[in-house]
């Protein structure tokens, strides 16, 4: 068949210049039908059979008519929804080529448009849904205006997605089109089909453009493939009710005992141009009567290898005349004309060829009637759908135009249904497991469990939106009277009481075991939520239950005493200007210390009074002392600074100072291993009696210090309550170094960790009044000190006690070692704890699945019975703060007594709460805080003071004491 192309003309040119048939067919674009073609179609009267060609194509012109021997004009541009008409004179069939989104060229154009639109993100799911909906719309038009529909498939097998298209088309026809088409077609030229809304139940045919390459192209093989494909398609169409025995319920029809599947096995529709050129070259170079001539030799020289121009074997199909005749008859046109003849003779049944034939409604129209019907259906189904502002009085048609794409998106409905099921399951899982009230951690866990329950059912693109809705519903359920207060305690535990219910006191439900100030009684304490509960109220409450706490002598720390009723907390920016410069009491390196010294010189000019008070409070020693190397315990002496580096830096000055203070009759070799204590004259003592601890400082009575006292606090501000405790729990005789601390005296200690560490300190008295001391201590047994002339040897017992939240207590024998019994106590053991930074937190050795951190809570001191007093001035460095007792004059401890210093349970610097670490890094044990060395000092006994009175312990100036 010779293919002839004719140019497509617009409507005006068709009327003036009728189309001329150059060979065997006409082609034009609907609705611009040429006048001469229209005249020829009118001559057919009521014998026009309309054939619609839909399906897939891969060529640039989106042409599916190539198997019929027809092509569009060369200047043809494919568009979605465009219909190209073909008519071959002498036949009774009008072919309509529907260009749709299933054509590769048109879908590629849509992809380019989506990519160029930068404002709208490209959604692959929505894109394919839009492609399918537009194809279903074109399929519906073809099923209503055509007698025969040919579906073209460029694959080798039946596309199962076509079943989805048929189902959607059937759904749209039954649920939408049948609701408005009969009424809307009554007043149109298509009134003849108003009741049935279509010409007939169209017969569906399938054209496969390609044939499997591994199958022989014989009559038997091709027929076998076609029959197998027919059985497969028929079974699928019957299973999904696309084809039934009733024409009213069938979307399409299948012929009765006629072939409806065609495989194009013998014609290359789109051959490879390169292979075709090679074949032409071989035919040109091959000659049956080849002779040895110069021309032939020249041609043979052009061959790339020997034998290149040898003749090929004859094709197999040329050997048998029967196969050749089959190839000539096995064409798509002949296949189609057999069904056209069925339509012309009125044998166009609807139903299955394996069931009894049922004559369905069938109607043939002339060209004018069909054109009017086509114009009406095209406007209702295609054109009006492109206009979003189209107005109509038919409500059903209005819903069709508005919701057509949404109704056909069955995947979206399916995923929405699954997400709805998952949402119900997730909400039920959350609500069933939710307690009466719970916090954020429980809410998150319940929401995670609800999410897992949702994912058992919920799937698809809408899953993320459904999960967001699930989270919102669960959050609203939580906030509807079930939310906990969740105010964090000072130990980082949330309050478990309901948030909406008023409660005066917060409660986290966490209980700690803590010990009283004297260490004798242990009790259960609730998790504190403010500094007063943590450092004061609990110890006051448990003191009422302790028999010893009510009897011991307590050191009275200075506290705030208001003079007005509307007193308030101090403003930190105004009260503590040093905080803005990042100044801290933490130890620094030598370079930083030099820079800090220069800053302090500048600040001394601006704040002379404050600087003077700080020097008075911290550096009350007469002179720095050097370490006594070679003594009994090889003891090292801490200086006046906050770290050992500062004390070592001052060791060079110490030797010169000792030489100057040594009498002329004493050599330096005799004094290099001793601590020098210079005794004052009685007259000088009397001069100091009238100096009180707070005489030099004017304290505020309207503003208080909200946190703990630290090194950069304003001396004019005092806290509302003491966070420290210093108590004398009895005489020194209550401690026995052989048995350690007994349970009846100090409860809760771990086995082997209940010993204090002995500390031998050698002193030399300068200008001592021997007669006075001999009279004072005449006839008394000397305990824990030996007097050899002006030299004294003191034995002090010191213990660094740690306590965990379970009430376990233990002593440390080194900054990184827990005391394991008396065998761990060596001659220089105590020097390791008093002359090194002791960590504020240390892992508790108690056996537990959870690693509890123990906190440095008490410092035990047993003072000697000697003519000196022990001075204590502990400093705890936590973060950028260095916390102190808050007393301007460090307290002095009475002789031959057992003293316990209780440290704060919680540290707060100004308005910053310093929470304990969750876990301790073994490489940085001091990261959570540490106790600075050099907290002990020694000073001569002042006979004018009565240390038995609680108010007098440290009430007067300590004088010039020596730090040890």
Coordinates of C-alpha atoms in Angstrom, one line a residue, residues 323-889:
X323 CA 3.3 -18.4 3.8
X324 CA 3.8 -15.6 1.2
X325 CA 0.1 -15.5 0.6
X326 CA -0.6 -15.4 4.4
X327 CA 1.7 -12.4 4.8
X328 CA -0.1 -10.5 2.1
X329 CA -3.5 -11.2 3.7
X330 CA -2.3 -10.7 7.3
X331 CA -2.6 -6.9 7.5
X332 CA -4.2 -4.5 9.9
X333 CA -6.5 -3.1 7.2
X334 CA -7.9 -6.5 6.3
X335 CA -8.2 -7.3 10.0
X336 CA -10.2 -4.1 10.6
X337 CA -12.4 -4.4 7.5
X338 CA -13.8 -7.7 8.7
X339 CA -15.3 -5.9 11.7
X340 CA -16.5 -3.0 9.6
X341 CA -18.4 -5.4 7.5
X342 CA -20.1 -6.9 10.6
X343 CA -21.3 -3.3 11.5
X344 CA -22.6 -2.7 8.0
X345 CA -24.6 -5.9 7.8
X346 CA -26.0 -5.4 11.3
X347 CA -24.3 -8.4 12.9
X348 CA -22.7 -6.3 15.6
X349 CA -23.4 -8.2 18.8
X350 CA -22.5 -7.1 22.3
X351 CA -21.2 -9.7 24.7
X352 CA -18.9 -12.6 24.8
X353 CA -18.2 -15.0 22.0
X354 CA -18.2 -17.8 24.6
X355 CA -21.7 -16.9 25.7
X356 CA -25.0 -16.7 23.8
X357 CA -25.0 -13.7 21.6
X358 CA -27.2 -10.8 22.6
X359 CA -28.2 -8.2 20.1
X360 CA -27.5 -4.8 21.6
X361 CA -28.5 -1.3 20.5
X362 CA -26.6 -0.4 17.4
X363 CA -27.1 2.7 15.2
X364 CA -25.4 3.9 12.0
X365 CA -25.6 7.6 11.2
X366 CA -24.8 9.7 8.1
X367 CA -21.9 12.0 8.2
X368 CA -23.8 15.1 9.1
X369 CA -25.7 13.5 12.0
X370 CA -22.5 12.0 13.3
X371 CA -20.7 15.3 13.0
X372 CA -23.4 17.0 15.1
X373 CA -23.3 14.3 17.7
X374 CA -19.5 14.4 17.8
X375 CA -19.5 18.2 18.2
X376 CA -22.0 17.9 21.1
X377 CA -20.1 15.1 22.9
X378 CA -16.7 16.8 22.3
X379 CA -18.0 20.0 23.9
X380 CA -19.6 18.3 26.9
X381 CA -16.7 15.9 27.7
X382 CA -13.6 17.8 26.5
X383 CA -13.9 21.5 25.7
X384 CA -16.0 22.5 28.7
X385 CA -13.6 20.7 31.0
X386 CA -10.8 23.0 29.9
X387 CA -12.7 26.1 31.1
X388 CA -12.7 26.3 34.9
X389 CA -15.2 29.2 34.8
X390 CA -17.8 27.3 32.7
X391 CA -21.4 28.0 34.0
X392 CA -24.2 25.4 33.7
X393 CA -27.6 24.9 35.3
X394 CA -27.2 21.2 35.5
X395 CA -25.9 20.4 39.0
X396 CA -24.8 16.9 38.0
X397 CA -22.8 18.2 35.1
X398 CA -21.3 20.9 37.3
X399 CA -20.1 18.2 39.8
X400 CA -18.7 16.2 36.8
X401 CA -16.6 19.1 35.6
X402 CA -15.5 20.0 39.1
X403 CA -14.8 16.6 40.6
X404 CA -13.9 14.4 37.6
X405 CA -10.2 14.2 38.3
X406 CA -10.7 13.8 42.1
X407 CA -13.3 11.0 41.6
X408 CA -11.0 9.0 39.3
X409 CA -8.1 9.2 41.7
X410 CA -8.9 5.9 43.3
X411 CA -5.3 5.5 44.6
X412 CA -5.7 8.7 46.6
X413 CA -8.9 7.4 48.0
X414 CA -7.3 4.1 48.8
X415 CA -4.4 5.6 50.5
X416 CA -6.7 8.0 52.4
X417 CA -8.8 5.0 53.5
X418 CA -5.7 3.2 54.8
X419 CA -4.4 6.3 56.5
X420 CA -7.8 6.8 58.2
X421 CA -7.7 3.2 59.4
X422 CA -4.1 3.7 60.7
X423 CA -5.1 7.0 62.3
X424 CA -7.9 5.3 64.2
X425 CA -5.6 2.5 65.3
X426 CA -2.9 5.0 66.4
X427 CA -5.3 7.1 68.4
X428 CA -6.7 4.1 70.1
X429 CA -3.2 2.8 71.0
X430 CA -2.3 6.2 72.4
X431 CA -5.4 6.7 74.5
X432 CA -5.5 3.1 75.8
X433 CA -2.0 3.3 77.1
X434 CA -2.1 6.9 78.4
X435 CA -2.2 7.2 82.3
X436 CA -4.2 9.8 84.2
X437 CA -1.4 12.4 83.9
X438 CA 2.0 12.1 82.4
X439 CA 4.9 14.2 81.3
X440 CA 6.7 15.0 78.0
X441 CA 8.9 11.9 78.0
X442 CA 5.9 9.6 78.5
X443 CA 4.0 11.6 75.8
X444 CA 6.8 11.1 73.3
X445 CA 7.0 7.4 74.1
X446 CA 3.2 7.0 73.7
X447 CA 3.3 9.0 70.5
X448 CA 6.1 6.7 69.1
X449 CA 4.1 3.6 70.0
X450 CA 1.0 5.2 68.3
X451 CA 3.1 6.0 65.2
X452 CA 4.1 2.3 65.0
X453 CA 0.5 1.3 65.3
X454 CA -0.4 3.7 62.5
X455 CA 2.3 2.4 60.2
X456 CA 0.7 -1.1 60.4
X457 CA -2.2 0.3 58.3
X458 CA -1.3 3.7 57.0
X459 CA 0.5 3.9 53.7
X460 CA 0.9 6.2 50.7
X461 CA 1.6 9.8 50.0
X462 CA -0.9 11.0 52.6
X463 CA 0.9 9.2 55.4
X464 CA 3.0 12.2 56.5
X465 CA -0.1 14.5 56.7
X466 CA -1.9 11.7 58.7
X467 CA 1.0 11.4 61.1
X468 CA 0.9 15.2 61.7
X469 CA -2.8 14.9 62.4
X470 CA -2.1 12.0 64.8
X471 CA 0.5 14.0 66.6
X472 CA -1.9 17.0 66.9
X473 CA -4.8 14.8 68.2
X474 CA -2.5 13.1 70.7
X475 CA -1.1 16.4 71.8
X476 CA -4.6 17.8 72.4
X477 CA -5.5 14.7 74.3
X478 CA -2.4 15.2 76.5
X479 CA -3.1 18.8 77.2
X480 CA -6.8 18.2 78.0
X481 CA -6.2 17.8 81.8
X482 CA -3.5 15.1 81.5
X483 CA -0.4 17.1 81.3
X484 CA 2.0 17.2 84.2
X485 CA 3.5 20.3 85.7
X486 CA 7.0 19.1 84.7
X487 CA 8.8 21.9 86.4
X488 CA 12.3 20.6 86.8
X489 CA 13.7 20.1 90.2
X490 CA 17.2 21.2 91.2
X491 CA 18.2 17.6 90.4
X492 CA 16.6 17.8 86.9
X493 CA 13.5 15.7 87.7
X494 CA 10.2 16.9 86.5
X495 CA 7.2 17.6 88.7
X496 CA 4.6 14.8 88.4
X497 CA 1.6 16.8 89.6
X498 CA -1.1 17.8 87.1
X499 CA -0.4 21.1 85.4
X500 CA -3.9 22.5 85.4
X501 CA -4.5 21.7 89.1
X502 CA -3.2 24.2 91.6
X503 CA -0.5 22.8 93.9
X504 CA 1.5 24.8 96.5
X505 CA 4.4 22.4 96.6
X506 CA 6.0 20.6 93.6
X507 CA 6.7 16.9 93.8
X508 CA 8.7 14.8 91.3
X509 CA 8.1 11.5 93.1
X510 CA 11.9 11.0 93.5
X511 CA 13.1 10.2 97.0
X512 CA 16.7 10.7 98.1
X513 CA 18.3 9.4 101.3
X514 CA 20.3 12.1 103.0
X515 CA 22.1 12.5 106.4
X516 CA 21.6 15.3 108.9
X517 CA 24.2 17.9 109.7
X518 CA 25.8 15.9 112.5
X519 CA 25.9 12.7 110.4
X520 CA 24.1 10.5 112.9
X521 CA 20.6 10.3 111.4
X522 CA 19.6 9.5 107.9
X523 CA 16.1 10.3 106.4
X524 CA 14.1 10.3 103.2
X525 CA 14.0 13.6 101.5
X526 CA 11.8 14.7 98.5
X527 CA 13.4 16.0 95.4
X528 CA 14.0 19.7 96.1
X529 CA 12.6 22.4 93.8
X530 CA 14.2 25.4 95.4
X531 CA 17.4 26.3 97.1
X532 CA 15.9 26.7 100.5
X533 CA 14.4 23.2 100.4
X534 CA 17.7 21.7 99.3
X535 CA 20.2 23.4 101.6
X536 CA 18.2 24.5 104.7
X537 CA 14.6 23.2 105.3
X538 CA 15.5 19.4 105.1
X539 CA 18.3 19.7 107.6
X540 CA 16.2 21.8 109.9
X541 CA 13.4 19.2 109.7
X542 CA 15.6 16.2 110.2
X543 CA 17.4 17.9 113.1
X544 CA 14.2 17.8 115.0
X545 CA 14.2 14.0 114.7
X546 CA 18.0 13.6 115.6
X547 CA 18.9 13.4 119.2
X548 CA 22.4 14.7 118.5
X549 CA 21.6 17.7 116.3
X550 CA 19.6 19.4 119.0
X551 CA 22.6 19.2 121.4
X552 CA 25.6 20.1 119.2
X553 CA 27.1 23.5 118.9
X554 CA 26.4 25.2 115.6
X555 CA 28.4 27.9 114.0
X556 CA 26.1 30.9 113.2
X557 CA 26.7 32.0 109.6
X558 CA 25.7 35.6 108.8
X559 CA 22.3 35.8 107.1
X560 CA 20.1 38.5 105.7
X561 CA 18.0 40.4 108.3
X562 CA 15.4 42.6 106.6
X563 CA 14.5 46.1 107.9
X564 CA 11.5 46.5 105.5
X565 CA 8.6 44.3 104.5
X566 CA 9.1 44.6 100.8
X567 CA 12.7 43.3 100.6
X568 CA 13.8 41.8 97.3
X569 CA 16.5 39.9 95.6
X570 CA 19.5 42.0 94.4
X571 CA 19.9 42.9 90.7
X572 CA 22.9 41.0 89.5
X573 CA 24.1 43.4 86.8
X574 CA 24.2 46.2 89.3
X575 CA 25.4 44.2 92.3
X576 CA 28.0 42.1 90.6
X577 CA 29.9 44.1 87.9
X578 CA 32.7 41.6 87.9
X579 CA 30.4 39.0 86.3
X580 CA 30.3 41.0 83.1
X581 CA 34.0 40.5 82.6
X582 CA 33.9 36.8 83.0
X583 CA 35.9 36.9 86.3
X584 CA 35.8 33.6 88.2
X585 CA 37.4 32.1 91.3
X586 CA 38.4 29.0 89.4
X587 CA 42.1 28.2 89.2
X588 CA 44.0 29.5 86.1
X589 CA 47.4 29.0 84.6
X590 CA 50.3 31.3 85.3
X591 CA 49.8 33.5 82.2
X592 CA 46.1 34.0 83.0
X593 CA 47.0 34.7 86.6
X594 CA 49.3 37.6 85.5
X595 CA 46.6 39.1 83.3
X596 CA 44.1 38.7 86.1
X597 CA 46.5 40.5 88.5
X598 CA 46.7 43.4 86.0
X599 CA 42.9 43.6 85.8
X600 CA 42.7 43.5 89.6
X601 CA 45.1 46.4 89.9
X602 CA 42.8 48.4 87.6
X603 CA 39.7 47.4 89.5
X604 CA 41.4 48.2 92.8
X605 CA 41.3 51.9 91.9
X606 CA 37.6 51.8 91.1
X607 CA 36.5 49.6 94.0
X608 CA 39.1 50.3 96.8
X609 CA 36.7 49.4 99.6
X610 CA 35.6 46.1 98.1
X611 CA 39.2 45.1 97.3
X612 CA 40.3 45.9 100.8
X613 CA 37.5 43.7 102.2
X614 CA 38.4 40.8 100.0
X615 CA 42.0 41.0 101.1
X616 CA 41.0 41.2 104.7
X617 CA 38.7 38.1 104.3
X618 CA 41.0 35.8 102.4
X619 CA 44.6 36.8 103.2
X620 CA 44.7 37.1 107.0
X621 CA 48.1 35.3 107.3
X622 CA 51.2 37.0 108.5
X623 CA 53.4 35.6 105.7
X624 CA 53.4 32.7 103.2
X625 CA 55.0 29.5 104.3
X626 CA 57.0 26.9 102.4
X627 CA 56.4 23.2 102.3
X628 CA 58.1 21.2 105.0
X629 CA 59.9 18.6 102.9
X630 CA 61.6 15.9 104.9
X631 CA 59.1 16.0 107.8
X632 CA 57.4 12.9 109.1
X633 CA 54.6 12.9 106.5
X634 CA 56.5 14.7 103.8
X635 CA 53.7 17.3 104.1
X636 CA 53.2 20.1 101.5
X637 CA 51.8 23.4 102.4
X638 CA 49.1 25.2 100.4
X639 CA 49.4 28.9 100.0
X640 CA 46.9 31.6 100.0
X641 CA 45.6 31.2 96.4
X642 CA 42.8 29.1 95.0
X643 CA 45.1 26.4 93.6
X644 CA 48.4 24.6 94.3
X645 CA 50.1 26.6 91.5
X646 CA 49.7 29.8 93.4
X647 CA 51.0 28.2 96.6
X648 CA 54.0 26.8 94.7
X649 CA 54.6 30.3 93.2
X650 CA 54.9 31.7 96.6
X651 CA 57.2 29.1 98.0
X652 CA 60.3 31.0 97.0
X653 CA 59.2 34.0 99.1
X654 CA 58.6 31.7 102.0
X655 CA 62.2 30.7 102.8
X656 CA 63.3 34.4 103.0
X657 CA 60.4 35.2 105.2
X658 CA 61.2 32.4 107.6
X659 CA 64.8 33.5 107.8
X660 CA 63.8 37.0 108.7
X661 CA 61.4 35.8 111.4
X662 CA 63.9 33.3 112.9
X663 CA 65.7 34.4 116.0
X664 CA 69.5 35.0 115.9
X665 CA 70.2 32.0 118.1
X666 CA 68.4 29.6 115.7
X667 CA 69.9 28.4 112.4
X668 CA 67.9 28.1 109.2
X669 CA 68.7 24.4 109.0
X670 CA 66.7 23.8 112.2
X671 CA 63.6 25.6 110.9
X672 CA 63.3 24.5 107.2
X673 CA 60.9 21.6 108.1
X674 CA 58.7 23.5 110.4
X675 CA 55.6 25.8 110.3
X676 CA 56.2 29.0 112.2
X677 CA 53.4 30.4 114.3
X678 CA 54.1 33.9 115.7
X679 CA 52.4 34.4 119.0
X680 CA 51.1 37.9 119.9
X681 CA 51.5 39.8 123.1
X682 CA 48.5 40.0 125.4
X683 CA 48.2 43.7 124.9
X684 CA 47.8 43.2 121.2
X685 CA 45.2 40.6 121.8
X686 CA 43.2 43.0 123.9
X687 CA 43.4 45.5 121.0
X688 CA 41.6 43.0 118.8
X689 CA 38.9 42.0 121.1
X690 CA 36.6 44.8 120.1
X691 CA 36.8 44.0 116.4
X692 CA 33.7 42.1 115.2
X693 CA 33.3 40.1 112.0
X694 CA 30.8 42.5 110.5
X695 CA 32.1 45.9 111.8
X696 CA 34.0 46.7 108.6
X697 CA 31.2 45.9 106.2
X698 CA 27.9 47.6 105.9
X699 CA 25.3 44.9 105.0
X700 CA 22.1 45.6 103.1
X701 CA 18.8 45.2 104.9
X702 CA 16.6 45.6 101.8
X703 CA 18.2 43.3 99.2
X704 CA 19.3 39.8 99.8
X705 CA 21.6 37.4 97.9
X706 CA 19.4 34.8 96.0
X707 CA 22.2 32.3 95.6
X708 CA 25.2 31.2 97.5
X709 CA 28.1 33.4 98.6
X710 CA 31.0 33.2 96.2
X711 CA 34.3 35.1 95.7
X712 CA 32.9 37.9 93.6
X713 CA 29.7 38.4 95.6
X714 CA 29.1 41.9 97.0
X715 CA 30.0 41.8 100.7
X716 CA 27.0 44.0 101.4
X717 CA 24.6 41.2 100.4
X718 CA 23.8 38.2 102.6
X719 CA 21.7 35.1 101.8
X720 CA 18.2 34.5 103.4
X721 CA 19.4 31.2 105.0
X722 CA 22.7 29.4 105.5
X723 CA 23.6 26.7 102.9
X724 CA 26.6 25.5 104.9
X725 CA 26.7 23.9 108.4
X726 CA 29.5 23.8 110.9
X727 CA 28.9 21.8 114.0
X728 CA 30.9 20.4 116.9
X729 CA 29.5 16.9 117.5
X730 CA 31.5 16.1 120.6
X731 CA 35.0 15.8 122.0
X732 CA 37.8 14.2 120.1
X733 CA 37.6 11.1 122.2
X734 CA 34.5 9.9 120.5
X735 CA 36.6 8.9 117.5
X736 CA 38.8 5.8 117.7
X737 CA 41.3 5.3 114.9
X738 CA 41.3 1.6 115.6
X739 CA 37.6 1.1 114.9
X740 CA 36.8 4.1 112.8
X741 CA 33.3 5.7 112.8
X742 CA 30.7 3.5 114.4
X743 CA 27.2 3.0 113.1
X744 CA 25.6 4.4 116.2
X745 CA 27.6 7.6 115.7
X746 CA 27.8 8.0 111.9
X747 CA 25.3 5.8 110.0
X748 CA 25.3 4.8 106.4
X749 CA 29.1 4.3 105.8
X750 CA 30.2 1.6 103.5
X751 CA 32.4 -1.1 105.0
X752 CA 36.0 -0.1 105.2
X753 CA 35.3 3.5 104.2
X754 CA 34.6 4.8 107.7
X755 CA 38.1 6.0 108.8
X756 CA 39.5 9.4 109.1
X757 CA 43.0 10.1 107.8
X758 CA 45.7 11.2 110.4
X759 CA 47.6 14.3 109.6
X760 CA 50.8 15.1 111.4
X761 CA 51.7 18.8 111.4
X762 CA 54.9 20.3 113.0
X763 CA 54.8 23.8 114.4
X764 CA 57.4 26.1 115.9
X765 CA 56.2 28.9 118.3
X766 CA 58.0 32.2 118.0
X767 CA 58.2 34.4 121.2
X768 CA 56.0 32.0 123.1
X769 CA 55.2 32.8 126.7
X770 CA 56.3 29.5 128.1
X771 CA 55.3 30.4 131.6
X772 CA 51.8 31.2 130.5
X773 CA 51.4 28.0 128.6
X774 CA 52.9 25.9 131.4
X775 CA 50.5 27.4 134.0
X776 CA 47.6 27.0 131.6
X777 CA 48.3 23.3 130.9
X778 CA 50.1 22.3 134.1
X779 CA 49.1 18.8 135.2
X780 CA 47.2 17.9 132.1
X781 CA 47.9 14.9 129.9
X782 CA 49.2 16.0 126.5
X783 CA 47.1 14.4 123.7
X784 CA 47.9 14.4 120.0
X785 CA 50.7 16.9 120.3
X786 CA 54.2 16.9 121.7
X787 CA 56.0 19.8 123.0
X788 CA 59.8 20.0 122.7
X789 CA 60.8 23.5 123.7
X790 CA 59.1 25.9 121.2
X791 CA 58.2 23.1 118.8
X792 CA 54.9 21.3 118.6
X793 CA 53.8 18.2 116.8
X794 CA 50.1 18.1 116.1
X795 CA 48.0 15.2 114.9
X796 CA 44.8 16.2 113.2
X797 CA 42.2 13.7 111.8
X798 CA 40.6 14.7 108.5
X799 CA 37.9 12.9 106.4
X800 CA 36.5 13.9 103.0
X801 CA 33.0 12.3 103.0
X802 CA 31.0 11.5 99.9
X803 CA 27.3 10.6 99.9
X804 CA 25.1 9.3 97.0
X805 CA 21.3 9.7 96.6
X806 CA 20.8 6.2 98.1
X807 CA 22.4 7.2 101.4
X808 CA 25.7 5.4 100.9
X809 CA 28.6 7.3 102.6
X810 CA 32.3 6.7 102.2
X811 CA 35.6 8.5 102.7
X812 CA 38.2 9.2 100.0
X813 CA 42.0 8.6 100.5
X814 CA 43.0 10.3 97.3
X815 CA 41.2 12.4 94.6
X816 CA 40.8 9.3 92.6
X817 CA 40.5 6.5 95.2
X818 CA 38.0 5.4 97.7
X819 CA 39.2 4.4 101.2
X820 CA 39.1 0.6 101.5
X821 CA 40.0 0.1 105.1
X822 CA 42.8 0.9 107.5
X823 CA 45.4 -0.7 105.2
X824 CA 44.9 2.2 102.8
X825 CA 46.0 4.7 105.4
X826 CA 49.7 5.5 105.0
X827 CA 51.9 8.2 106.5
X828 CA 51.2 10.7 103.7
X829 CA 47.7 9.7 102.9
X830 CA 46.0 12.8 104.3
X831 CA 48.3 15.1 102.3
X832 CA 46.7 13.7 99.1
X833 CA 43.3 15.0 100.2
X834 CA 44.1 18.3 101.9
X835 CA 46.7 19.5 99.3
X836 CA 45.0 18.5 96.1
X837 CA 41.8 19.4 94.3
X838 CA 39.1 17.0 95.6
X839 CA 36.4 16.3 93.1
X840 CA 32.9 17.4 94.0
X841 CA 31.3 14.3 92.4
X842 CA 32.6 10.7 92.3
X843 CA 31.0 7.4 91.3
X844 CA 29.6 5.6 94.2
X845 CA 31.1 2.1 94.8
X846 CA 27.7 0.7 95.7
X847 CA 26.5 -2.2 93.5
X848 CA 23.7 -1.0 91.3
X849 CA 22.6 -1.3 87.7
X850 CA 22.6 2.5 87.5
X851 CA 25.8 4.3 88.1
X852 CA 25.0 6.7 91.0
X853 CA 27.2 9.8 91.6
X854 CA 28.2 10.5 95.1
X855 CA 28.7 14.2 96.1
X856 CA 31.2 15.6 98.6
X857 CA 28.9 16.5 101.4
X858 CA 30.9 16.7 104.7
X859 CA 34.4 17.4 105.9
X860 CA 35.3 15.7 109.2
X861 CA 37.9 17.4 111.4
X862 CA 39.2 16.1 114.8
X863 CA 41.3 18.9 116.3
X864 CA 44.2 18.3 118.7
X865 CA 44.4 19.3 122.3
X866 CA 47.2 21.9 121.8
X867 CA 47.7 25.6 122.5
X868 CA 46.4 26.4 118.9
X869 CA 43.1 26.6 117.1
X870 CA 42.4 25.1 113.6
X871 CA 41.0 27.6 111.1
X872 CA 38.7 26.3 108.3
X873 CA 38.0 28.2 105.1
X874 CA 36.7 25.8 102.4
X875 CA 36.3 27.0 98.8
X876 CA 34.3 25.0 96.2
X877 CA 34.9 25.8 92.6
X878 CA 31.9 24.9 90.4
X879 CA 31.7 26.2 86.9
X880 CA 32.8 29.9 86.9
X881 CA 32.0 30.4 90.6
X882 CA 34.1 29.7 93.6
X883 CA 31.7 29.4 96.6
X884 CA 32.8 30.2 100.2
X885 CA 31.3 30.1 103.7
X886 CA 30.3 33.7 103.5
X887 CA 32.0 34.7 106.7
X888 CA 34.5 37.6 106.6
X889 CA 36.6 36.0 109.3

